[in-house]
Tab-separated table of C-alpha atoms (C1' of nucleotides) and ligand atoms in Angstrom:
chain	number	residue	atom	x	y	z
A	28	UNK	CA	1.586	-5.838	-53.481
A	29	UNK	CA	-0.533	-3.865	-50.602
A	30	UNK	CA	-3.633	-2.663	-51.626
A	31	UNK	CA	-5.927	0.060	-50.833
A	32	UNK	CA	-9.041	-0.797	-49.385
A	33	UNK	CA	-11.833	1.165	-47.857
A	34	UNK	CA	-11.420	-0.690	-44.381
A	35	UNK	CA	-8.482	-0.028	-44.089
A	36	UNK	CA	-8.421	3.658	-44.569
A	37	UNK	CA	-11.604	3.613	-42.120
A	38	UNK	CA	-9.623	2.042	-39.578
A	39	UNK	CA	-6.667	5.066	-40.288
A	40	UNK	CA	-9.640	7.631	-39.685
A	41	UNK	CA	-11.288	5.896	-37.228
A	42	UNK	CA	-7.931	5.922	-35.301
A	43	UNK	CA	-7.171	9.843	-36.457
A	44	UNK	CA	-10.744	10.640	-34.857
A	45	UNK	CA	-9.892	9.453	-31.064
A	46	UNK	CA	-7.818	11.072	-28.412
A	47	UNK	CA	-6.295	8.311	-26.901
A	48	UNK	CA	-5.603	4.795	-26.856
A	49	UNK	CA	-7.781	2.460	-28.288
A	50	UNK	CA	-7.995	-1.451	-27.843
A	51	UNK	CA	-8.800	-3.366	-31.490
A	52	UNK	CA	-12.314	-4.146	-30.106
A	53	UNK	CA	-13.201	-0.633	-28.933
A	54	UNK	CA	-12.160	0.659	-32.462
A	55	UNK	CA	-14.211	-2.029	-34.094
A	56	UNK	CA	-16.767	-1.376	-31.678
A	57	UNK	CA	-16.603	2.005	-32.652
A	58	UNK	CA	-16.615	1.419	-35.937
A	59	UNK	CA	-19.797	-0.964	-35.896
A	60	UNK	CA	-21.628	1.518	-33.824
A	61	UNK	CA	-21.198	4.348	-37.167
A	62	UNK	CA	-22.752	1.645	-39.381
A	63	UNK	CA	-19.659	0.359	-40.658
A	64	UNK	CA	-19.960	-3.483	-41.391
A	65	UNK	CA	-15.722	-3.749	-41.323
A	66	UNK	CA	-14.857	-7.234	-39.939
A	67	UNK	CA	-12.708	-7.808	-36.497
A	68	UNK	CA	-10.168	-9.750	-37.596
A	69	UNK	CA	-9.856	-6.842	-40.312
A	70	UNK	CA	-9.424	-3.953	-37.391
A	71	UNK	CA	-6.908	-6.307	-35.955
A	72	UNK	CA	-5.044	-6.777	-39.615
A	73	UNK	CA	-5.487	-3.034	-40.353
A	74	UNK	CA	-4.029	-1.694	-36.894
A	75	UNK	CA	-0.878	-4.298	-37.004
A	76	UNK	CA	-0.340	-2.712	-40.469
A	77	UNK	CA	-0.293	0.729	-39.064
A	78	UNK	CA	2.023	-0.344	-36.113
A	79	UNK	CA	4.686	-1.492	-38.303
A	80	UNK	CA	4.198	0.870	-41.232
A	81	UNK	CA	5.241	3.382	-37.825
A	82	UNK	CA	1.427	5.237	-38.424
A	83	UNK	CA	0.526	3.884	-35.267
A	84	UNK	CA	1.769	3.655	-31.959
A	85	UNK	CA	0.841	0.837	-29.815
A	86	UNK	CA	1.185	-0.451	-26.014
A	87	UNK	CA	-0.069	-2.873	-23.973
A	88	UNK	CA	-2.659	-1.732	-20.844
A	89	UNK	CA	-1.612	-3.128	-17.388
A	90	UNK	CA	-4.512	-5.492	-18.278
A	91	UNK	CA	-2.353	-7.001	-21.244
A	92	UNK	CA	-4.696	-5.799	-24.004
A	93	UNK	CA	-2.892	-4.433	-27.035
A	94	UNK	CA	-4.122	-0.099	-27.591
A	95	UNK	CA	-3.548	1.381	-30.561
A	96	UNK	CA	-3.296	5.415	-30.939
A	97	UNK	CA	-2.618	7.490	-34.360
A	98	UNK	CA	0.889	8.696	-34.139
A	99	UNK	CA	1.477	11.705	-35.054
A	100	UNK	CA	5.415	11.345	-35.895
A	101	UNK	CA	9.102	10.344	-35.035
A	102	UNK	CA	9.805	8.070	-31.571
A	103	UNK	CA	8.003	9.547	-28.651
A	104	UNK	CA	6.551	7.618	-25.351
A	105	UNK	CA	3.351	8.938	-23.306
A	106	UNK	CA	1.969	10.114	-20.329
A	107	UNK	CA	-1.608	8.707	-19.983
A	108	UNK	CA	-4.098	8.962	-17.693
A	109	UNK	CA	-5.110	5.608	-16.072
A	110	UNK	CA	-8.506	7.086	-15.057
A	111	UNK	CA	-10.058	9.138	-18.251
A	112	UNK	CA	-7.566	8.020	-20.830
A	113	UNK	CA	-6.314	11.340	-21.761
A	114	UNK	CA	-3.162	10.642	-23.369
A	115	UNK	CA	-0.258	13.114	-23.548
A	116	UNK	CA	2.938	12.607	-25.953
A	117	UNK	CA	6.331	13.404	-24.309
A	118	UNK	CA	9.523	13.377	-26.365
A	119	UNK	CA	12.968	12.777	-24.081
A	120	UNK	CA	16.369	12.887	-25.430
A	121	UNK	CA	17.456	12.731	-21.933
A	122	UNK	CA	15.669	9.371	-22.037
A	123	UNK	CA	16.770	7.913	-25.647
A	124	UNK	CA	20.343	8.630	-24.697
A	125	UNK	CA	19.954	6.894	-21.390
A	126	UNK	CA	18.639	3.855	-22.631
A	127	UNK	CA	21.048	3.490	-25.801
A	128	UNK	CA	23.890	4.172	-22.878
A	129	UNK	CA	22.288	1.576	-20.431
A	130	UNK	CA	22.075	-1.027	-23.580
A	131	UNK	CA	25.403	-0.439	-24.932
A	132	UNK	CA	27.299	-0.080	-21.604
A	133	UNK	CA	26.223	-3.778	-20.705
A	134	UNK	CA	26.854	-5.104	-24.307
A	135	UNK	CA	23.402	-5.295	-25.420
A	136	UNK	CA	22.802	-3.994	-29.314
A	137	UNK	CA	19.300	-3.289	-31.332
A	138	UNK	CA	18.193	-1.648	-28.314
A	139	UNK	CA	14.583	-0.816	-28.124
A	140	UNK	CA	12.848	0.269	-24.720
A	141	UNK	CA	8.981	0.721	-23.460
A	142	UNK	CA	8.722	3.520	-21.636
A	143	UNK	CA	5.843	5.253	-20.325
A	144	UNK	CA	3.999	7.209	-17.436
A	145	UNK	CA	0.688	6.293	-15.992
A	146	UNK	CA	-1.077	8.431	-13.368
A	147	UNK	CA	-3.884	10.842	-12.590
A	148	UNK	CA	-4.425	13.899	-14.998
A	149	UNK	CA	-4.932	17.086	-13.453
A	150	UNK	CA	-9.101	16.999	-13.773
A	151	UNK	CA	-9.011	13.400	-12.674
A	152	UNK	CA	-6.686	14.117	-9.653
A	153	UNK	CA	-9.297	16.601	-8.025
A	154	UNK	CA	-12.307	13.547	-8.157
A	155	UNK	CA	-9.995	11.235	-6.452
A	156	UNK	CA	-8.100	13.048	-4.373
A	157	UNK	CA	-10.219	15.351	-2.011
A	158	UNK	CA	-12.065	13.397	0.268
A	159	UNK	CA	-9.215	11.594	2.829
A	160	UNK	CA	-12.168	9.242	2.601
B	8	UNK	CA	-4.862	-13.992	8.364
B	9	UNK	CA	-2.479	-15.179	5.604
B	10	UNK	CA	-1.451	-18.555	5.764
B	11	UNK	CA	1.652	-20.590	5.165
B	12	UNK	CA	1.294	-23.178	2.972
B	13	UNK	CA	4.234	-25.522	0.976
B	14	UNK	CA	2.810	-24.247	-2.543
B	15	UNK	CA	3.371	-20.859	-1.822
B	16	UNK	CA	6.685	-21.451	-0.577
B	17	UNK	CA	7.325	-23.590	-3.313
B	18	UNK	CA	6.992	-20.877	-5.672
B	19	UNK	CA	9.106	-18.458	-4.232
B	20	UNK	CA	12.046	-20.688	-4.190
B	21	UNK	CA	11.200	-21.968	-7.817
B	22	UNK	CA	11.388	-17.994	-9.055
B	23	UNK	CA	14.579	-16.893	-7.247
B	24	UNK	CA	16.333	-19.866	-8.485
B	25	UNK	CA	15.814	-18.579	-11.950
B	26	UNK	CA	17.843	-15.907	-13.646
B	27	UNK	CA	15.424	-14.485	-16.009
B	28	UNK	CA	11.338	-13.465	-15.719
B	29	UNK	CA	9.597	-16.159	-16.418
B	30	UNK	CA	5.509	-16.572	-17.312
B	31	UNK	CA	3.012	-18.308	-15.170
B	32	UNK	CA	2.959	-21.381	-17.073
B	33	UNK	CA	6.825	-21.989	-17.416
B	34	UNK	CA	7.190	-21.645	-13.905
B	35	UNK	CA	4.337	-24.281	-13.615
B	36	UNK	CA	5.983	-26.345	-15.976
B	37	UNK	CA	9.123	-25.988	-14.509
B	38	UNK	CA	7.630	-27.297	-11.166
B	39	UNK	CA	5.769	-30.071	-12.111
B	40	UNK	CA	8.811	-31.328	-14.057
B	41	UNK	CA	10.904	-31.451	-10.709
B	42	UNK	CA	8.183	-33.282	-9.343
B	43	UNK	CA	5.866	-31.048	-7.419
B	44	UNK	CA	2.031	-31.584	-8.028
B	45	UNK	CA	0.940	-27.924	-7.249
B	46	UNK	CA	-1.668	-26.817	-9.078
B	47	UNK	CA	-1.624	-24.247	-12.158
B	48	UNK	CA	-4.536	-21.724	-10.343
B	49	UNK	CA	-2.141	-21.796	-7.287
B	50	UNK	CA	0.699	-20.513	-9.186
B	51	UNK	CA	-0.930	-17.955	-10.777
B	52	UNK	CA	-2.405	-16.880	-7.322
B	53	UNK	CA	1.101	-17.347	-5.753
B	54	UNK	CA	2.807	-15.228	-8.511
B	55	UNK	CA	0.119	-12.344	-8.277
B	56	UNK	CA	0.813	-12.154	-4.050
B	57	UNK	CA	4.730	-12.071	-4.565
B	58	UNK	CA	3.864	-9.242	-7.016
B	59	UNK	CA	1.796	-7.140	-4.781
B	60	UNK	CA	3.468	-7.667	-1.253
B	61	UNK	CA	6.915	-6.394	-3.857
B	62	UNK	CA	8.698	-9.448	-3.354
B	63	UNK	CA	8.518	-10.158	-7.050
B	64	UNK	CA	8.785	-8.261	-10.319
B	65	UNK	CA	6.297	-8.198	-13.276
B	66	UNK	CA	6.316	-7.192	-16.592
B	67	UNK	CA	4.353	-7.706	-19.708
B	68	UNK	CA	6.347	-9.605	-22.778
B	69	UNK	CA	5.612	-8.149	-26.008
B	70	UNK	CA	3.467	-11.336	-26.810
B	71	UNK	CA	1.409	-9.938	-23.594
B	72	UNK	CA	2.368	-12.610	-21.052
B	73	UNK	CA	2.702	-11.611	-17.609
B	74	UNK	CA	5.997	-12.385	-16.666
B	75	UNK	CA	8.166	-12.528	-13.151
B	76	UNK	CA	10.891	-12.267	-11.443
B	77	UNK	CA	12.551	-12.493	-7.649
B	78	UNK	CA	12.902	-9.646	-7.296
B	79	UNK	CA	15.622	-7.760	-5.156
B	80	UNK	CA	14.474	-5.137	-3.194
B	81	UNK	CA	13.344	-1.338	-4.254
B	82	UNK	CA	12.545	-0.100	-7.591
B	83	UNK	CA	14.507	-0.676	-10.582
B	84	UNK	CA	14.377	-1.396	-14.232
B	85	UNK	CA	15.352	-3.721	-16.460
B	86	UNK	CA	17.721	-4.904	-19.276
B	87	UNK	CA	16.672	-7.652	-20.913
B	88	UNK	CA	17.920	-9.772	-23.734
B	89	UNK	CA	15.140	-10.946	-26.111
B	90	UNK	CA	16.638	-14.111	-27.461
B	91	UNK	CA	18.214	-15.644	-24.313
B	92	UNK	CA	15.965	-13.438	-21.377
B	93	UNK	CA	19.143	-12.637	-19.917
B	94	UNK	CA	18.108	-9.502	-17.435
B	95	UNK	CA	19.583	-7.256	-15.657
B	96	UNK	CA	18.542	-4.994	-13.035
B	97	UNK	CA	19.320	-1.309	-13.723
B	98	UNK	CA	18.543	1.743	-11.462
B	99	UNK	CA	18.256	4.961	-12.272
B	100	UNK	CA	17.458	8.178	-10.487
B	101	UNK	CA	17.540	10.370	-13.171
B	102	UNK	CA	15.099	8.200	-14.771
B	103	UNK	CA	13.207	8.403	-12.113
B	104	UNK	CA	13.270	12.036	-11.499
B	105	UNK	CA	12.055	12.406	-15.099
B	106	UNK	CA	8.965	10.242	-15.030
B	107	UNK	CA	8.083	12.119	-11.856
B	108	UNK	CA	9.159	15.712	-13.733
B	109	UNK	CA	7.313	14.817	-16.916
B	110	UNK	CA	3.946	14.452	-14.718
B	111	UNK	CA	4.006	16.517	-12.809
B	112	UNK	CA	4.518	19.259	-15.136
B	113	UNK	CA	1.663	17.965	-17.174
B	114	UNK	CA	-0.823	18.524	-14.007
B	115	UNK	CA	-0.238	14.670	-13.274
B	116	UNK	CA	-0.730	13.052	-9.564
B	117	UNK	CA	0.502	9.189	-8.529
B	118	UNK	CA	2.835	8.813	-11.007
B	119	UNK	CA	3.980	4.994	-12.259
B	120	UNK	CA	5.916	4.376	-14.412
B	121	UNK	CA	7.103	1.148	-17.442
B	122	UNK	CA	10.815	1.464	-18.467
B	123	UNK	CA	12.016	-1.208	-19.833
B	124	UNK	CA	14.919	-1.849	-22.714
B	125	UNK	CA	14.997	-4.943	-24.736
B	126	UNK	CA	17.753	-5.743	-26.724
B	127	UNK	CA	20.332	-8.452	-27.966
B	128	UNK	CA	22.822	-9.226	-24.995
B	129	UNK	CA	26.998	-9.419	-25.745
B	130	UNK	CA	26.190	-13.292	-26.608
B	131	UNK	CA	23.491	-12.988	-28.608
B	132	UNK	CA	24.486	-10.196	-30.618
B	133	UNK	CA	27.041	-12.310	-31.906
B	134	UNK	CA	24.837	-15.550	-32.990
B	135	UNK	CA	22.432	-12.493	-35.041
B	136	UNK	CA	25.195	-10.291	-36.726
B	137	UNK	CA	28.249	-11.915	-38.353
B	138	UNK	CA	26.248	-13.576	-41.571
B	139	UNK	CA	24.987	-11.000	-43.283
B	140	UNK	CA	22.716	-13.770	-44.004
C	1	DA	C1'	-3.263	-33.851	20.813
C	2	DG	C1'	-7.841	-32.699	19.078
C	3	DC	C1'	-11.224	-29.330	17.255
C	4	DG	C1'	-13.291	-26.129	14.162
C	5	DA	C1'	-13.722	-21.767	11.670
C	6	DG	C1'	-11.922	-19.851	7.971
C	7	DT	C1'	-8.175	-20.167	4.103
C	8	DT	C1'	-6.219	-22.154	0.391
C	9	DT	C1'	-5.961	-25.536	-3.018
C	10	DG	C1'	-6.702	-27.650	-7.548
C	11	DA	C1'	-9.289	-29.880	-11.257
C	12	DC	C1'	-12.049	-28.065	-14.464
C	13	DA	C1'	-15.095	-24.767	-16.655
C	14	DA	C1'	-15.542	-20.159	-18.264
C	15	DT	C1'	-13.600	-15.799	-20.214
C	16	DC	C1'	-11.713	-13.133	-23.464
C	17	DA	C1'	-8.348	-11.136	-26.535
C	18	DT	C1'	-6.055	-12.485	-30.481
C	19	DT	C1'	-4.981	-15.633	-34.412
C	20	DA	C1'	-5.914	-19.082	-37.900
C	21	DT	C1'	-9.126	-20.832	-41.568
C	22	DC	C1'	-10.687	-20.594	-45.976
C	23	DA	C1'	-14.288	-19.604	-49.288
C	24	DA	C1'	-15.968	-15.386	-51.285
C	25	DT	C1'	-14.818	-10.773	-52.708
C	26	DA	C1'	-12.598	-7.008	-54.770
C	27	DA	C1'	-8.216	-4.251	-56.213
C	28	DG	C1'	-5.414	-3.130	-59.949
C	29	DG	C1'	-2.501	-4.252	-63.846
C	30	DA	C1'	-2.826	-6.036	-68.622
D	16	DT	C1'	-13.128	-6.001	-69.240
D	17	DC	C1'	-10.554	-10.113	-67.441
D	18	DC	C1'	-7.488	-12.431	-64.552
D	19	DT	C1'	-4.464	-12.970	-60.820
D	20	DT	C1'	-4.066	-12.682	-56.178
D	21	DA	C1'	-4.275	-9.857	-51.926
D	22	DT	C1'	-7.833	-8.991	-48.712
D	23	DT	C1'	-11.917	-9.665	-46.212
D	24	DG	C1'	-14.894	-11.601	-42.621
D	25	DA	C1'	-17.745	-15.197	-40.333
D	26	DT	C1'	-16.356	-18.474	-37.511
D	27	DA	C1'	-13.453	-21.874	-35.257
D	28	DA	C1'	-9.330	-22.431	-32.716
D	29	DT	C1'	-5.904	-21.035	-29.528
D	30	DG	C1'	-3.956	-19.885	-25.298
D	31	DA	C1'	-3.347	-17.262	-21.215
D	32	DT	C1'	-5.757	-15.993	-17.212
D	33	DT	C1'	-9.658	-16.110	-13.972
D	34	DG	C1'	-13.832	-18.091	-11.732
D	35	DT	C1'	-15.951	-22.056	-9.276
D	36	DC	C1'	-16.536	-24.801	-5.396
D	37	DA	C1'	-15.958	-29.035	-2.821
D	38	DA	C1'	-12.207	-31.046	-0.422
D	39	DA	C1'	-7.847	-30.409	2.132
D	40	DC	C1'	-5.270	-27.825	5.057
D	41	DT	C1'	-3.670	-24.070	8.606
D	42	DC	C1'	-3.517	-22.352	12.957
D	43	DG	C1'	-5.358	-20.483	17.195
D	44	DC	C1'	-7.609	-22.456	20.980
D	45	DT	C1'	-8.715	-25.936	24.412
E	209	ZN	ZN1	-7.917	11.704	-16.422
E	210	ZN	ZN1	12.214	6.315	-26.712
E	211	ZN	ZN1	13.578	-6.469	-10.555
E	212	ZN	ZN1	20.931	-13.103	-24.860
DNA sequence: AGCGAGTTTGACAATCATTATCAATAAGGA
DNA sequence: TCCTTATTGATAATGATTGTCAAACTCGCT
């Protein structure tokens, strides 16, 4: 039976509390840094949990790391700021159709499909942008 | 200058005479089995060139392997089976337009994008479904 | 063909995120 | 409260990828 610990509903807050992705070490960073004595392997137990339990969205960063970010609800993908992080969610029908289409038209079933948009958010255009350096 | 060496060429004929993406290590695995001494580092190194000058694809498994691929020419997705790696390259422009849409309306600049569908191809699907098992 | 500066290679060490161990702890039903 | 057992966490192990650096090689030049 799954029970209820205080770790991991620190890791649920502690993932409630940020704005956008989080790897499992920042979070247990994080975590450490408030005073919390929660264990790694724990932050990495707890934020698998909430992945599959669907409380939790997760990706993996150009870099390969595994982020973590609460999810608010339903299937959605995101628009995320490589530079700051700022993290946007974007729902597309237009999308979910295509790829169910795109999967079934070539005979592939249990579809499932990574999508997401990386680029510059508005504030972090201007800083990079300006000077044709 | 860049130079021409036999390992470098040696990779890009092992990768387009593969069907699927394959990881780093396979490939090097792969090569070494037909004989070829080359050396893990220079695979990796090889791999990461094709990848920038576009000459090769790359993607991230779920495990978080990089993976490649020959790749044809332009941009395109992919349709890939998760049992067998079966993939196929898929195009489209409406996807396209709607990465670009969705950041731009959000304020966002240099816009990339990860679309990807995994899924069970025609084969597959039939090894995974008929026992109810 | 021979030379030499500058690249590239490759064996091996170093990183680094994630997973496995496993004894100690604590949750929750009886 | 007591017992069973899931969970925790310090630490070791894993495994992909990158860094190191001397030796080998490329290629323009003579
Ligand atoms: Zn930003
Ligand atoms: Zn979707
Ligand atoms: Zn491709
Ligand atoms: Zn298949």
């Amino acid at each position: 039976m799954k029970r209820n610990t205080w770790q991991r509903e620190a890791v649920r807050e502690a993932l409630d509390a940020r704005e956008g992705f989080v790897s499992a070490q920042g979070l247990h960073a994080g975590l450490r840094d408030a005073g919390s004595p929660i264990g790694l392997a724990t932050v990495y137990r707890a934020l698998a949990d909430l992945a599959v339990e669907g409380e939790a969205d997760s990706l993996q960063s150009p870099e390969g790391e595994s982020l973590y970010r609460a999810c608010s609800t339903g299937h959605h993908h995101h628009l995320i700021c490589r530079n700051c992080g700022l993290t946007i969610e974007i729902e597309a029908d237009a999308v979910e159709r295509w790829a169910q289409q795109v999967a079934s038209r070539n005979g592939f079933t249990q579809a499932q499909h990574v999508v997401d948009v990386f680029g510059l958010c508005d504030a972090c255009s201007l800083r990079e942008a300006p000077g044709t350096t």
